[in-house]
PDB file of C-alpha atoms in Angstrom:
ATOM      1  CA  MET L   1      42.547-117.361 138.817  1.00 59.00           C
ATOM      2  CA  ARG L   2      38.869-116.532 138.392  1.00 58.00           C
ATOM      3  CA  LYS L   3      36.376-116.185 141.266  1.00 65.00           C
ATOM      4  CA  ASP L   4      32.583-116.149 141.364  1.00 70.00           C
ATOM      5  CA  ASP L   5      30.459-113.521 143.119  1.00 75.00           C
ATOM      6  CA  ASP L   6      30.928-115.294 146.469  1.00 80.00           C
ATOM      7  CA  GLY L   7      34.721-115.245 146.140  1.00 80.00           C
ATOM      8  CA  GLN L   8      35.010-118.975 145.385  1.00 85.00           C
ATOM      9  CA  VAL L   9      37.729-119.913 142.891  1.00 86.00           C
ATOM     10  CA  VAL L  10      36.136-121.366 139.744  1.00 88.00           C
ATOM     11  CA  ALA L  11      39.163-121.442 137.428  1.00 90.00           C
ATOM     12  CA  ARG L  12      42.907-121.708 137.748  1.00 91.00           C
ATOM     13  CA  CYS L  13      45.294-121.561 134.806  1.00 92.00           C
ATOM     14  CA  LYS L  14      48.991-121.499 134.116  1.00 93.00           C
ATOM     15  CA  TYR L  15      51.259-121.741 131.132  1.00 93.00           C
ATOM     16  CA  SER L  16      54.926-122.324 130.456  1.00 93.00           C
ATOM     17  CA  ALA L  17      56.557-120.940 127.336  1.00 90.00           C
ATOM     18  CA  SER L  18      60.091-121.751 126.279  1.00 88.00           C
ATOM     19  CA  LEU L  19      62.010-118.576 125.567  1.00 85.00           C
ATOM     20  CA  ARG L  20      65.036-120.445 124.196  1.00 86.00           C
ATOM     21  CA  GLY L  21      63.198-121.998 121.274  1.00 84.00           C
ATOM     22  CA  LYS L  22      63.597-125.585 122.495  1.00 89.00           C
ATOM     23  CA  GLY L  23      61.167-127.991 124.073  1.00 91.00           C
ATOM     24  CA  VAL L  24      57.387-127.792 124.329  1.00 92.00           C
ATOM     25  CA  ASN L  25      55.073-125.048 125.528  1.00 94.00           C
ATOM     26  CA  GLY L  26      52.424-126.074 128.046  1.00 94.00           C
ATOM     27  CA  ILE L  27      49.006-124.957 129.254  1.00 95.00           C
ATOM     28  CA  SER L  28      47.102-126.105 132.318  1.00 93.00           C
ATOM     29  CA  VAL L  29      43.449-125.204 132.910  1.00 93.00           C
ATOM     30  CA  ARG L  30      41.326-126.253 135.888  1.00 93.00           C
ATOM     31  CA  LEU L  31      37.718-125.098 135.588  1.00 93.00           C
ATOM     32  CA  ASP L  32      34.734-125.780 137.814  1.00 92.00           C
ATOM     33  CA  PRO L  33      32.291-127.780 135.617  1.00 92.00           C
ATOM     34  CA  ALA L  34      29.494-125.443 136.776  1.00 91.00           C
ATOM     35  CA  TYR L  35      31.033-122.686 134.607  1.00 93.00           C
ATOM     36  CA  PRO L  36      31.498-124.254 131.145  1.00 95.00           C
ATOM     37  CA  GLU L  37      30.963-120.881 129.434  1.00 95.00           C
ATOM     38  CA  LEU L  38      34.404-119.793 130.692  1.00 94.00           C
ATOM     39  CA  ALA L  39      36.266-122.628 128.952  1.00 96.00           C
ATOM     40  CA  GLY L  40      36.556-121.015 125.513  1.00 96.00           C
ATOM     41  CA  PRO L  41      37.732-117.588 126.689  1.00 96.00           C
ATOM     42  CA  ILE L  42      40.208-119.092 129.151  1.00 95.00           C
ATOM     43  CA  VAL L  43      41.790-121.512 126.675  1.00 96.00           C
ATOM     44  CA  ARG L  44      42.010-118.762 124.027  1.00 96.00           C
ATOM     45  CA  LEU L  45      43.672-116.430 126.548  1.00 95.00           C
ATOM     46  CA  MET L  46      46.268-119.027 127.559  1.00 95.00           C
ATOM     47  CA  LEU L  47      46.966-119.854 123.915  1.00 94.00           C
ATOM     48  CA  HIS L  48      47.396-116.150 123.117  1.00 95.00           C
ATOM     49  CA  LYS L  49      49.835-115.714 126.014  1.00 94.00           C
ATOM     50  CA  ILE L  50      51.998-118.605 124.823  1.00 93.00           C
ATOM     51  CA  VAL L  51      51.966-117.640 121.147  1.00 92.00           C
ATOM     52  CA  SER L  52      52.945-114.074 122.002  1.00 93.00           C
ATOM     53  CA  ARG L  53      55.994-115.312 123.961  1.00 91.00           C
ATOM     54  CA  SER L  54      57.020-118.442 122.078  1.00 90.00           C
ATOM     55  CA  PRO L  55      55.221-118.795 118.741  1.00 89.00           C
ATOM     56  CA  LYS L  56      57.232-121.559 117.047  1.00 90.00           C
ATOM     57  CA  LEU L  57      57.090-124.489 119.445  1.00 92.00           C
ATOM     58  CA  ARG L  58      54.541-127.264 119.772  1.00 92.00           C
ATOM     59  CA  MET L  59      51.962-126.764 122.508  1.00 93.00           C
ATOM     60  CA  GLU L  60      50.448-129.221 124.922  1.00 93.00           C
ATOM     61  CA  ILE L  61      47.482-128.796 127.231  1.00 94.00           C
ATOM     62  CA  GLY L  62      46.686-131.031 130.188  1.00 90.00           C
ATOM     63  CA  ILE L  63      42.972-131.350 130.852  1.00 91.00           C
ATOM     64  CA  PRO L  64      41.305-133.409 133.607  1.00 88.00           C
ATOM     65  CA  ARG L  65      38.479-135.733 132.550  1.00 87.00           C
ATOM     66  CA  TRP L  66      36.010-133.856 134.744  1.00 89.00           C
ATOM     67  CA  THR L  67      36.256-130.707 132.568  1.00 92.00           C
ATOM     68  CA  PRO L  68      34.682-131.655 129.224  1.00 93.00           C
ATOM     69  CA  ALA L  69      34.015-128.001 128.348  1.00 96.00           C
ATOM     70  CA  VAL L  70      37.773-127.356 128.394  1.00 95.00           C
ATOM     71  CA  VAL L  71      38.311-130.362 126.108  1.00 94.00           C
ATOM     72  CA  GLU L  72      35.755-128.971 123.644  1.00 96.00           C
ATOM     73  CA  ALA L  73      37.337-125.512 123.765  1.00 97.00           C
ATOM     74  CA  ALA L  74      40.817-126.921 123.119  1.00 96.00           C
ATOM     75  CA  GLU L  75      39.581-129.099 120.246  1.00 96.00           C
ATOM     76  CA  SER L  76      37.826-126.116 118.669  1.00 96.00           C
ATOM     77  CA  LEU L  77      41.223-124.372 118.558  1.00 95.00           C
ATOM     78  CA  GLY L  78      42.909-127.324 116.849  1.00 95.00           C
ATOM     79  CA  PHE L  79      44.301-129.325 119.776  1.00 95.00           C
ATOM     80  CA  GLU L  80      44.128-133.090 119.248  1.00 93.00           C
ATOM     81  CA  LYS L  81      43.991-135.814 121.890  1.00 91.00           C
ATOM     82  CA  ARG L  82      47.367-137.568 122.060  1.00 88.00           C
ATOM     83  CA  VAL L  83      47.396-139.394 125.380  1.00 85.00           C
ATOM     84  CA  GLU L  84      44.848-140.280 128.033  1.00 81.00           C
ATOM     85  CA  TYR L  85      46.271-141.018 131.458  1.00 80.00           C
ATOM     86  CA  LEU L  86      45.529-141.472 135.124  1.00 79.00           C
ATOM     87  CA  LYS L  87      47.326-139.671 137.915  1.00 81.00           C
ATOM     88  CA  MET L  88      47.323-141.807 141.006  1.00 85.00           C
ATOM     89  CA  GLY L  89      48.300-141.199 144.615  1.00 88.00           C
ATOM     90  CA  LEU L  90      48.506-142.899 147.972  1.00 91.00           C
ATOM     91  CA  VAL L  91      48.182-141.320 151.406  1.00 92.00           C
ATOM     92  CA  LEU L  92      50.316-143.085 154.022  1.00 92.00           C
TER      93      LEU L  92
END
Protein backbone atom coordinates (compact mmCIF):
# COMPACT_ATOMS: atom_id res chain seq x y z
CA MET A 1 0.00 0.00 0.00
CA ARG A 2 1.29 3.46 -0.87
CA LYS A 3 -0.03 6.71 0.63
CA ASP A 4 0.33 10.34 -0.41
CA ASP A 5 1.43 13.19 1.87
CA ASP A 6 -2.12 13.52 3.25
CA GLY A 7 -2.27 9.83 4.19
CA GLN A 8 -4.65 8.89 1.35
CA VAL A 9 -4.05 5.47 -0.19
CA VAL A 10 -2.96 5.88 -3.83
CA ALA A 11 -1.85 2.32 -4.61
CA ARG A 12 -2.65 -1.17 -3.43
CA CYS A 13 -0.91 -4.29 -4.70
CA LYS A 14 -0.80 -7.99 -4.04
CA TYR A 15 0.69 -11.05 -5.62
CA SER A 16 0.29 -14.79 -5.37
CA ALA A 17 3.18 -17.10 -6.21
CA SER A 18 2.87 -20.86 -6.41
CA LEU A 19 5.53 -22.51 -4.31
CA ARG A 20 4.67 -26.00 -5.57
CA GLY A 21 5.56 -25.31 -9.18
CA LYS A 22 2.01 -25.75 -10.49
CA GLY A 23 -0.57 -23.27 -11.64
CA VAL A 24 -0.19 -19.58 -12.47
CA ASN A 25 1.37 -16.71 -10.56
CA GLY A 26 -0.75 -13.58 -10.23
CA ILE A 27 -0.31 -9.85 -9.69
CA SER A 28 -2.95 -7.27 -8.82
CA VAL A 29 -2.26 -3.53 -8.92
CA ARG A 30 -4.75 -0.76 -8.12
CA LEU A 31 -3.30 2.71 -8.68
CA ASP A 32 -4.93 6.11 -8.44
CA PRO A 33 -4.79 7.54 -12.01
CA ALA A 34 -3.46 10.82 -10.53
CA TYR A 35 -0.13 9.04 -9.84
CA PRO A 36 0.85 7.39 -13.16
CA GLU A 37 4.56 7.79 -12.37
CA LEU A 38 4.22 5.03 -9.75
CA ALA A 39 2.99 2.42 -12.24
CA GLY A 40 6.39 1.32 -13.55
CA PRO A 41 8.12 0.96 -10.18
CA ILE A 42 5.13 -0.84 -8.65
CA VAL A 43 4.72 -3.36 -11.48
CA ARG A 44 8.48 -4.03 -11.53
CA LEU A 45 8.46 -4.58 -7.75
CA MET A 46 5.57 -7.05 -7.92
CA LEU A 47 7.20 -8.89 -10.82
CA HIS A 48 10.48 -9.09 -8.88
CA LYS A 49 8.70 -10.50 -5.82
CA ILE A 50 7.04 -13.24 -7.86
CA VAL A 51 10.14 -14.18 -9.86
CA SER A 52 12.19 -14.44 -6.68
CA ARG A 53 9.68 -16.89 -5.17
CA SER A 54 8.40 -18.79 -8.19
CA PRO A 55 10.46 -18.11 -11.32
CA LYS A 56 9.24 -20.85 -13.68
CA LEU A 57 5.49 -20.35 -13.90
CA ARG A 58 3.43 -18.17 -16.21
CA MET A 59 2.33 -14.86 -14.73
CA GLU A 60 -0.93 -13.00 -15.04
CA ILE A 61 -1.77 -9.45 -14.03
CA GLY A 62 -5.28 -8.09 -13.60
CA ILE A 63 -5.56 -4.41 -14.45
CA PRO A 64 -8.72 -2.26 -14.32
CA ARG A 65 -9.51 -0.17 -17.40
CA TRP A 66 -9.23 3.04 -15.39
CA THR A 67 -5.47 2.54 -14.84
CA PRO A 68 -3.88 2.93 -18.29
CA ALA A 69 -0.47 3.74 -16.77
CA VAL A 70 -0.40 0.26 -15.20
CA VAL A 71 -1.28 -1.28 -18.58
CA GLU A 72 1.63 0.58 -20.20
CA ALA A 73 4.01 -0.47 -17.43
CA ALA A 74 2.99 -4.13 -17.74
CA GLU A 75 3.31 -4.06 -21.54
CA SER A 76 6.77 -2.51 -21.28
CA LEU A 77 7.81 -5.56 -19.22
CA GLY A 78 6.49 -8.01 -21.81
CA PHE A 79 2.94 -8.70 -20.60
CA GLU A 80 0.44 -9.14 -23.43
CA LYS A 81 -3.31 -8.55 -23.35
CA ARG A 82 -5.11 -11.91 -23.33
CA VAL A 83 -8.63 -11.17 -22.14
CA GLU A 84 -10.74 -8.08 -21.59
CA TYR A 85 -13.64 -8.50 -19.21
CA LEU A 86 -16.26 -6.77 -17.13
CA LYS A 87 -16.87 -7.44 -13.47
CA MET A 88 -20.48 -6.77 -12.64
CA GLY A 89 -22.44 -6.56 -9.41
CA LEU A 90 -25.90 -5.97 -8.06
CA VAL A 91 -26.87 -4.46 -4.71
CA LEU A 92 -30.12 -5.92 -3.35
